[in-house]
Each structure stands twice: as C-alpha cells, then as structure tokens.
Short mmCIF file of C-alpha atoms in Angstrom, two decimals:
data_model
loop_
_atom_site.label_atom_id
_atom_site.label_comp_id
_atom_site.label_asym_id
_atom_site.label_seq_id
_atom_site.Cartn_x
_atom_site.Cartn_y
_atom_site.Cartn_z
CA MET A 10 -19.55 112.70 -55.59
CA LEU A 11 -17.87 109.00 -56.69
CA LYS A 12 -18.38 106.13 -55.06
CA LEU A 13 -17.12 102.46 -56.22
CA ASN A 14 -17.97 99.56 -53.84
CA LYS A 15 -16.78 96.62 -54.90
CA ILE A 16 -15.76 96.80 -58.98
CA SER A 17 -15.24 93.75 -60.65
CA LYS A 18 -14.94 92.91 -64.11
CA ARG A 19 -14.49 89.87 -65.53
CA TYR A 20 -12.97 88.27 -69.46
CA GLY A 21 -13.70 84.84 -69.66
CA ASP A 22 -10.97 83.40 -66.86
CA VAL A 23 -9.36 86.86 -66.18
CA TRP A 24 -10.49 89.10 -63.74
CA ALA A 25 -9.27 92.45 -65.26
CA VAL A 26 -10.64 94.67 -61.71
CA ARG A 27 -11.36 92.83 -58.74
CA ASP A 28 -12.98 94.35 -55.30
CA VAL A 29 -11.76 98.15 -56.44
CA SER A 30 -13.53 100.08 -53.80
CA LEU A 31 -13.04 104.03 -53.58
CA GLU A 32 -14.68 107.56 -52.85
CA LEU A 33 -13.80 110.66 -54.38
CA ALA A 34 -14.59 113.79 -53.09
CA ARG A 35 -16.31 117.29 -55.26
CA GLY A 36 -13.17 118.64 -56.63
CA GLU A 37 -10.58 115.90 -56.23
CA MET A 38 -8.42 114.95 -59.08
CA LEU A 39 -7.86 111.02 -58.83
CA VAL A 40 -5.13 109.41 -60.71
CA LEU A 41 -5.32 106.02 -61.56
CA LEU A 42 -1.69 104.45 -62.33
CA GLY A 43 0.02 101.49 -63.31
CA PRO A 44 1.35 99.50 -65.88
CA SER A 45 -0.30 98.07 -69.09
CA GLY A 46 -2.80 95.77 -68.06
CA SER A 47 -3.17 96.79 -64.28
CA GLY A 48 -6.60 97.39 -64.80
CA LYS A 49 -7.10 101.06 -64.75
CA THR A 50 -8.77 101.53 -68.05
CA THR A 51 -11.00 99.21 -67.17
CA ILE A 52 -12.18 100.94 -64.18
CA LEU A 53 -12.59 104.23 -66.45
CA LYS A 54 -14.50 102.21 -69.49
CA THR A 55 -16.91 101.23 -66.26
CA LEU A 56 -17.28 104.47 -65.26
CA ALA A 57 -18.16 105.79 -68.38
CA GLY A 58 -20.49 102.66 -69.00
CA LEU A 59 -18.84 101.95 -72.14
CA GLU A 60 -17.98 98.14 -70.12
CA ILE A 61 -20.88 96.67 -67.66
CA PRO A 62 -18.96 95.64 -64.44
CA THR A 63 -19.42 92.03 -63.41
CA ALA A 64 -19.97 92.70 -60.34
CA GLY A 65 -20.46 96.05 -57.79
CA GLU A 66 -21.66 99.09 -57.76
CA ILE A 67 -20.88 102.80 -59.29
CA TRP A 68 -22.39 105.92 -57.59
CA VAL A 69 -22.33 109.06 -58.77
CA GLU A 70 -23.63 112.23 -56.96
CA GLY A 71 -25.69 110.03 -54.96
CA VAL A 72 -26.97 107.55 -57.92
CA GLU A 73 -26.29 104.37 -58.77
CA LEU A 74 -25.46 104.17 -62.78
CA SER A 75 -25.99 100.36 -63.43
CA GLY A 76 -28.02 100.22 -66.70
CA VAL A 77 -28.07 103.50 -67.32
CA PRO A 78 -26.34 103.88 -70.74
CA PRO A 79 -23.36 105.98 -71.45
CA HIS A 80 -25.28 108.93 -73.39
CA ARG A 81 -27.48 109.44 -70.42
CA ARG A 82 -24.46 109.09 -67.38
CA GLY A 83 -23.60 113.14 -68.40
CA LEU A 84 -20.71 112.57 -67.63
CA GLY A 85 -17.10 114.14 -69.30
CA MET A 86 -14.80 111.94 -71.42
CA VAL A 87 -11.33 112.72 -73.27
CA PHE A 88 -9.74 110.23 -75.07
CA GLN A 89 -6.31 109.60 -75.87
CA ASN A 90 -6.65 110.06 -79.62
CA TYR A 91 -8.64 113.19 -78.93
CA ALA A 92 -11.90 111.77 -81.05
CA LEU A 93 -12.43 115.06 -82.97
CA PHE A 94 -14.92 115.30 -85.70
CA PRO A 95 -12.25 116.23 -88.71
CA HIS A 96 -14.93 117.91 -91.24
CA MET A 97 -16.27 120.10 -87.96
CA ARG A 98 -14.69 123.43 -87.24
CA VAL A 99 -13.15 123.82 -83.71
CA LYS A 100 -16.56 125.61 -82.00
CA ASP A 101 -18.91 122.91 -83.90
CA ASN A 102 -16.86 120.11 -82.48
CA ILE A 103 -17.35 122.04 -78.52
CA ALA A 104 -20.97 122.90 -79.50
CA PHE A 105 -21.51 119.14 -80.51
CA PRO A 106 -22.38 117.66 -77.04
CA LEU A 107 -24.38 120.94 -75.98
CA LYS A 108 -26.78 120.46 -79.65
CA MET A 109 -27.35 116.68 -78.88
CA ARG A 110 -28.86 117.40 -75.19
CA ARG A 111 -31.22 119.95 -76.91
CA SER A 112 -31.18 122.01 -73.74
CA TRP A 113 -29.92 125.57 -75.02
CA SER A 114 -30.94 127.74 -77.59
CA LYS A 115 -28.58 128.79 -80.49
CA GLY A 116 -27.27 131.70 -78.55
CA GLU A 117 -26.34 130.13 -75.24
CA ILE A 118 -24.98 127.65 -77.12
CA ALA A 119 -22.63 130.19 -78.72
CA ALA A 120 -22.13 132.06 -75.16
CA MET A 121 -21.31 128.69 -73.79
CA VAL A 122 -18.43 127.50 -76.22
CA GLU A 123 -16.89 131.02 -76.32
CA ASP A 124 -16.75 130.94 -72.77
CA ILE A 125 -14.94 127.63 -72.61
CA LEU A 126 -12.66 128.71 -75.43
CA ARG A 127 -11.31 131.53 -73.46
CA ILE A 128 -11.10 129.12 -70.54
CA VAL A 129 -8.79 126.32 -72.22
CA GLN A 130 -6.64 129.42 -74.17
CA LEU A 131 -8.39 129.22 -77.71
CA GLU A 132 -10.11 132.07 -78.54
CA GLY A 133 -10.30 133.27 -82.13
CA TYR A 134 -9.73 129.70 -82.78
CA GLY A 135 -13.75 128.74 -83.38
CA GLU A 136 -12.94 128.79 -87.22
CA ARG A 137 -10.25 126.49 -87.58
CA TYR A 138 -10.37 122.46 -88.43
CA PRO A 139 -9.11 120.03 -86.24
CA THR A 140 -6.15 119.83 -88.86
CA GLN A 141 -4.83 123.18 -88.66
CA LEU A 142 -4.42 122.81 -84.97
CA SER A 143 -1.23 121.36 -83.39
CA GLY A 144 -1.30 118.27 -80.99
CA GLY A 145 -1.61 120.46 -78.06
CA GLN A 146 -4.20 122.68 -79.39
CA GLN A 147 -6.63 119.67 -80.70
CA GLN A 148 -6.07 117.97 -76.82
CA ARG A 149 -7.44 121.70 -75.46
CA VAL A 150 -10.41 121.38 -77.97
CA ALA A 151 -11.07 117.51 -77.02
CA LEU A 152 -11.18 119.08 -73.10
CA ALA A 153 -13.15 122.08 -73.97
CA ARG A 154 -15.52 119.58 -75.77
CA ALA A 155 -15.92 117.22 -72.40
CA LEU A 156 -16.28 120.34 -70.21
CA VAL A 157 -18.68 122.70 -71.94
CA PHE A 158 -21.70 121.00 -70.45
CA LYS A 159 -20.36 121.23 -66.84
CA PRO A 160 -20.48 117.36 -66.23
CA PRO A 161 -20.39 116.14 -62.42
CA LEU A 162 -17.39 114.17 -63.17
CA VAL A 163 -14.75 114.57 -65.98
CA LEU A 164 -12.87 111.22 -67.22
CA MET A 165 -9.55 111.61 -68.76
CA ASP A 166 -8.04 108.33 -70.52
CA GLU A 167 -4.14 109.12 -71.15
CA PRO A 168 -5.02 112.01 -73.30
CA LEU A 169 -1.46 112.93 -73.33
CA GLY A 170 0.22 110.07 -74.86
CA ALA A 171 0.33 111.46 -78.34
CA LEU A 172 2.83 114.32 -77.48
CA ASP A 173 6.19 114.88 -77.09
CA LYS A 174 8.06 115.11 -73.97
CA LYS A 175 7.75 118.97 -73.85
CA LEU A 176 4.72 119.67 -74.87
CA ARG A 177 3.47 116.95 -72.35
CA SER A 178 4.82 118.71 -69.47
CA ALA A 179 3.24 122.13 -70.86
CA MET A 180 -0.25 120.58 -71.11
CA GLN A 181 0.18 118.47 -67.78
CA LEU A 182 0.31 122.47 -65.85
CA GLU A 183 -2.54 123.55 -68.15
CA ILE A 184 -4.78 120.54 -67.22
CA LYS A 185 -4.37 121.08 -63.26
CA ARG A 186 -4.95 125.05 -64.16
CA ILE A 187 -8.22 123.93 -65.65
CA GLN A 188 -9.22 121.64 -62.77
CA THR A 189 -8.51 123.88 -60.03
CA GLN A 190 -9.87 126.68 -61.31
CA LEU A 191 -13.39 125.16 -62.38
CA ARG A 192 -13.27 122.75 -59.54
CA LEU A 193 -13.56 120.02 -61.49
CA THR A 194 -14.04 116.33 -60.22
CA MET A 195 -11.73 114.17 -62.51
CA VAL A 196 -10.56 110.57 -62.61
CA TYR A 197 -7.29 110.58 -64.66
CA VAL A 198 -5.62 107.62 -65.98
CA THR A 199 -1.93 107.44 -66.78
CA HIS A 200 1.46 104.76 -66.59
CA ASP A 201 3.41 107.97 -66.41
CA GLN A 202 4.59 108.47 -62.49
CA GLU A 203 5.74 111.78 -63.10
CA GLU A 204 2.39 112.87 -64.73
CA ALA A 205 0.63 111.67 -61.97
CA LEU A 206 2.55 113.52 -59.25
CA THR A 207 2.33 116.94 -60.95
CA LEU A 208 -1.96 116.53 -61.68
CA ALA A 209 -3.20 114.21 -58.73
CA ASP A 210 -4.69 115.30 -55.16
CA ARG A 211 -4.42 111.09 -55.27
CA ILE A 212 -3.34 108.50 -56.79
CA ALA A 213 -4.26 105.05 -56.56
CA VAL A 214 -1.52 102.59 -57.77
CA MET A 215 -3.03 99.58 -59.69
CA ASN A 216 -1.46 95.83 -60.18
CA LEU A 217 -3.15 93.00 -61.32
CA GLY A 218 -6.74 94.61 -61.36
CA ARG A 219 -6.60 95.66 -57.31
CA ILE A 220 -5.24 98.80 -56.20
CA GLU A 221 -2.06 98.60 -54.06
CA GLN A 222 -2.34 102.35 -52.67
CA ILE A 223 -3.99 105.32 -52.58
CA ASP A 224 -3.09 108.50 -51.16
CA ARG A 225 -1.50 111.77 -51.69
CA PRO A 226 1.40 112.07 -54.17
CA GLU A 227 3.94 112.75 -51.21
CA SER A 228 2.88 109.92 -48.83
CA LEU A 229 3.08 107.62 -51.56
CA TYR A 230 6.69 108.57 -52.38
CA GLU A 231 8.29 108.83 -49.00
CA HIS A 232 5.63 106.25 -47.26
CA PRO A 233 5.21 103.09 -50.00
CA ARG A 234 3.20 100.18 -48.64
CA ASN A 235 4.75 97.69 -50.51
CA PRO A 236 7.66 97.00 -52.98
CA PHE A 237 5.97 97.11 -56.08
CA VAL A 238 4.60 100.85 -54.65
CA ALA A 239 7.93 101.65 -53.52
CA ASP A 240 9.72 100.68 -57.46
CA PHE A 241 6.75 101.95 -59.47
CA ILE A 242 6.99 105.52 -58.10
CA GLY A 243 10.06 107.00 -58.70
CA GLU A 244 12.96 104.61 -58.59
CA SER A 245 14.30 102.84 -55.41
CA ASN A 246 16.96 100.54 -54.03
CA LEU A 247 15.07 97.65 -53.16
CA LEU A 248 17.49 95.11 -51.35
CA ALA A 249 16.53 91.25 -50.13
CA ALA A 250 16.43 91.78 -46.44
CA ASN A 251 16.85 89.28 -43.43
CA LEU A 252 15.97 91.22 -39.52
CA LEU A 253 18.33 89.63 -37.17
CA GLY A 254 17.59 90.74 -34.35
CA ARG A 255 17.03 94.10 -32.01
CA THR A 256 18.08 95.82 -28.88
CA ASP A 257 16.45 98.47 -27.50
CA SER A 258 15.48 100.88 -30.24
CA LYS A 259 17.53 99.69 -33.00
CA CYS A 260 17.56 95.94 -35.11
CA LEU A 261 20.45 94.55 -37.01
CA VAL A 262 19.40 93.88 -40.80
CA GLU A 263 21.56 91.91 -43.01
CA LEU A 264 21.48 92.44 -46.61
CA ALA A 265 22.80 90.60 -49.60
CA GLY A 266 26.47 89.20 -49.70
CA GLY A 267 26.07 89.21 -45.54
CA VAL A 268 26.51 93.30 -45.46
CA ARG A 269 25.09 94.32 -42.08
CA ILE A 270 23.19 97.52 -40.94
CA SER A 271 21.53 98.82 -37.97
CA TYR A 272 17.54 100.32 -38.64
CA VAL A 273 14.91 101.81 -36.52
CA ALA A 274 12.70 98.73 -37.36
CA PRO A 275 8.71 99.19 -36.41
CA GLU A 276 7.41 97.48 -33.19
CA GLY A 277 6.12 94.41 -32.95
CA TRP A 278 8.80 93.19 -36.05
CA LEU A 279 10.11 89.85 -35.34
CA ALA A 280 13.65 88.34 -36.78
CA GLY A 281 13.29 86.28 -40.28
CA GLY A 282 13.32 86.79 -43.50
CA GLY A 283 11.23 87.49 -46.40
CA LEU A 284 11.81 91.90 -46.12
CA VAL A 285 13.13 94.36 -48.50
CA PHE A 286 14.94 96.97 -47.53
CA VAL A 287 13.96 100.37 -49.52
CA VAL A 288 16.07 103.51 -50.10
CA ARG A 289 15.83 105.90 -52.82
CA PRO A 290 18.91 106.59 -54.89
CA GLU A 291 18.28 110.48 -54.05
CA LYS A 292 18.38 109.67 -50.62
CA VAL A 293 21.87 108.15 -50.38
CA VAL A 294 24.76 110.61 -49.53
CA ILE A 295 27.92 109.35 -51.02
CA GLY A 296 31.43 110.83 -50.47
CA THR A 297 35.29 110.04 -50.29
CA ALA A 298 34.80 110.39 -46.54
CA LEU A 299 31.32 111.43 -44.61
CA PRO A 300 31.24 112.57 -41.26
CA VAL A 301 31.04 109.15 -38.74
CA ASP A 302 27.52 109.80 -37.68
CA THR A 303 26.15 108.90 -41.23
CA ARG A 304 28.44 106.25 -42.40
CA ARG A 305 27.02 103.30 -43.12
CA LEU A 306 28.42 101.30 -45.99
CA GLU A 307 31.81 101.40 -47.96
CA GLY A 308 32.62 100.15 -51.69
CA HIS A 309 33.57 101.92 -55.11
CA ILE A 310 32.25 102.98 -58.05
CA GLU A 311 31.00 100.50 -60.49
CA ASN A 312 29.32 103.05 -63.26
CA VAL A 313 28.47 106.61 -63.75
CA ILE A 314 25.64 107.97 -65.62
CA TYR A 315 25.54 111.52 -66.77
CA LEU A 316 21.85 112.83 -66.48
CA GLY A 317 22.70 116.68 -67.05
CA GLU A 318 21.12 118.16 -63.34
CA THR A 319 22.14 115.02 -61.80
CA VAL A 320 24.45 111.64 -62.08
CA LYS A 321 24.24 107.92 -61.17
CA TYR A 322 26.59 106.13 -59.54
CA LEU A 323 26.30 102.50 -59.11
CA VAL A 324 28.34 101.54 -56.19
CA THR A 325 29.41 98.00 -55.31
CA VAL A 326 29.76 97.07 -51.58
CA GLY A 327 30.69 93.52 -51.29
CA PRO A 328 30.72 91.06 -54.02
CA GLU A 329 26.99 90.64 -54.26
CA LEU A 330 25.19 94.34 -53.28
CA ARG A 331 24.97 97.32 -55.58
CA ILE A 332 23.45 100.39 -54.69
CA ALA A 333 21.93 102.84 -56.71
CA VAL A 334 23.20 106.81 -55.46
CA LYS A 335 22.02 109.88 -57.26
CA GLU A 336 23.05 113.60 -56.63
CA GLN A 337 23.20 117.01 -57.92
CA ILE A 338 26.02 117.53 -59.82
CA THR A 339 27.76 120.82 -58.30
CA GLY A 340 31.07 122.71 -59.18
CA ALA A 341 32.92 122.54 -55.81
CA LYS A 342 32.02 118.61 -55.74
CA GLY A 343 32.47 117.32 -59.78
CA ILE A 344 31.75 113.55 -60.72
CA LEU A 345 33.10 110.92 -59.30
CA ALA A 346 35.27 108.23 -61.52
CA VAL A 347 34.64 104.74 -62.07
CA GLY A 348 36.66 102.69 -59.30
CA THR A 349 36.66 105.58 -56.72
CA ALA A 350 36.49 104.02 -53.34
CA VAL A 351 33.42 105.79 -51.42
CA GLN A 352 31.53 105.48 -48.23
CA ILE A 353 27.42 105.74 -49.08
CA GLY A 354 25.13 106.48 -46.15
CA TRP A 355 21.44 107.52 -45.26
CA HIS A 356 19.35 108.84 -42.20
CA ASP A 357 16.96 106.39 -41.12
CA ASP A 358 14.02 108.27 -41.91
CA HIS A 359 14.77 108.23 -45.38
CA CYS A 360 14.89 104.23 -45.46
CA ARG A 361 11.70 101.79 -44.80
CA LEU A 362 11.94 97.59 -44.15
CA LEU A 363 8.95 96.37 -46.01
CA PRO A 364 7.66 92.81 -46.46
CA ARG A 365 8.06 91.40 -49.27
CA GLY A 366 6.02 91.30 -51.68
CA THR A 367 6.27 90.57 -55.89
CA ALA A 368 6.59 93.82 -58.41
CA GLU A 369 6.07 91.73 -61.10
CA VAL A 370 3.53 93.56 -64.17
CA ALA A 371 0.71 92.27 -65.05
CA PRO A 372 -0.32 90.50 -68.24
CA ARG A 373 -2.63 93.15 -70.42
CA ALA A 374 -5.93 91.39 -69.72
CA GLU A 375 -8.10 93.89 -71.81
CA PRO A 376 -9.48 92.20 -74.86
#
C-alpha cells in the first residue's frame, strides 16, 4: 500500500528527516513515535504533499507521488485542531470533500454521510454545528470527514492532543475500532507512548530524523534495539556496564560502584566497556528475603512513590548504584518503608545488555 524509499528533508543546514525507508501493508496501522523534533510530523507532511522531500520517493498503491499536489493525492488527513468549518453543520463538514470531488450525486452524498455518521457513532448529530459538540465529538466529525470518501491512506497528526486523559483513552479505542472495522491503512503521529502501544500494529520509533527501530509493540517493549528505544518506550533502568569476561554460558558484568552480576550475554560479545544494562522496573522483584535462585543484589529503599495501583521504589545498592522497582500493591504484602533493607532480583530473560548509545532529545527541526 505505502512505500517510502530513502526520504530525506532538509531545512537549511538542518536535516529534519534523513534516509527513512519503510513499507506499510494494506489495512495496517503504523504509528510514528518520537520526541518533538524527531521528524515524525515532517514525514507525515511529505506524505500529504504539504512538504516536498529533499530526496527520496513516496509510493501509494504503486503510484509515485513526487510532483502530485496535495488535493490530487486522494489521502485522508486528520489534524490536531480538527480544522472543522464553524459555519457549517456537521453533515456539511463531512460532505465537503465529497462535493469538492464532484463524483457523486446529492442523494449519494447524503447516504454516504449518514453511513459514516453511523460508523463514528454520531447518528442524529448531522444538523448540529461544531460549537455545539464536545471535543471528542468534534474529533469524530474530523475523522468522519477524512474517511467518507474512502481514501487509500489516512494520515493522523496527533489528533487526540487537545483532549483530557480519560477522553483521550476512550477515543484511542474508538479509532482502533473504526480502523479495524473498515480495514483502514493509517499512519498516525504521536509522542505519547501509551497511545502508540494501544493503537499500533507496528511502531516506528524516531529520533534525530531517523527510525531507531520499527516493530510490533510487544517486540519493541521486550526487545529494544538500543538504549534510546528502551528509554522512550516505557520506563527502564539504564545502567552503565562493563563486560569483564565470560565462562561457559554466563558472563560477568560490572555496574556502577563495582557492583558485579552474572548475565547470559549473546555469543560473540567481547570483554570491554561502553555497554548499557537494561532492566524494566516492573521486571524487578523486591523483598526482604527473596529465594536464593532469584537473588541478585542487596540494598535499602531510598524513596517510595505511591502510584495508586502500583508502588515505585528507588533502591540504593552501594554508594553509586540506584535501581527503580515497580510492583502491584497487595494487601498481603503492603508497602515497604523508606530505609528498609531489601533484596532485588530479576530473571535473565527480563534484562538486556546493549551497546551504549545516545538518548538525547533532538533539537526541534521543523520551522
């Protein structure tokens, strides 16, 4: 359905996007995820024809779109601010792209509008004006307008950014329901990792104008390729590490302050520094007397953060090493107090040793 071939975009001396290539299957939802200035919105604008790439090709359904103006690309677009016409009723806002294309009769247009209103669950709202709708209802109208003419590809630029958290969570499920029901091919831009994990069939994590990793949500979370992805998707303990050596199946890893642990490292890894040991807080077990086969490190609780369903501990191990731990709150165990001596551990398949990379946030490249 969609193919980007080495897309690059430069503003003066700044590369907003550099050598981005990817393919998207029909009916697939791809989320571009990254911090501000990572290039995700620039990619969306090049797809829409609002920006002309400095280099590269864009193919949609086998057609190369270089030189094709935005209004002739036939793509659906949903903006963050909805861009609804305040003087038009809901049904007229939705019908607008149909009237501009002049391919349907009035009766066909009316039927298509009613059909899409039913799909976005706004039956009976056609006579209202945008100012008479809630934020979530306006967002559904914007989505209906982008879908009513059945575009081959739908582009969404942080469409839920203006909504409160509860409504945003509800709308994420609605968008996914509609995308699945209609088998839409969609490119969705966000900086919200929870939103990306909820919506995506695949996620492309972007930084400094490049794709750091593109994969299924669960693969990105469990198997990050580098420290930037591990840090941006979810929460991670990123611990500077040195590989001291290895025996038959395990190696000896040194963390900050000389703390040493054993780890099953990939074959071919040589002793040396410049590594990052990664373990997620929810993968770490904590207690005052853990079983011997799970025990790794001993320390004491420096800080306790109550998060409602979970509690987060900051555990100090030695003078230089601090590890975050997150666990569900249960009545049986309760919450451990600051200063408590504890043991923490994890299973080998819940941690990773990665080459050290940068996790800086890119300076904003878009003008």
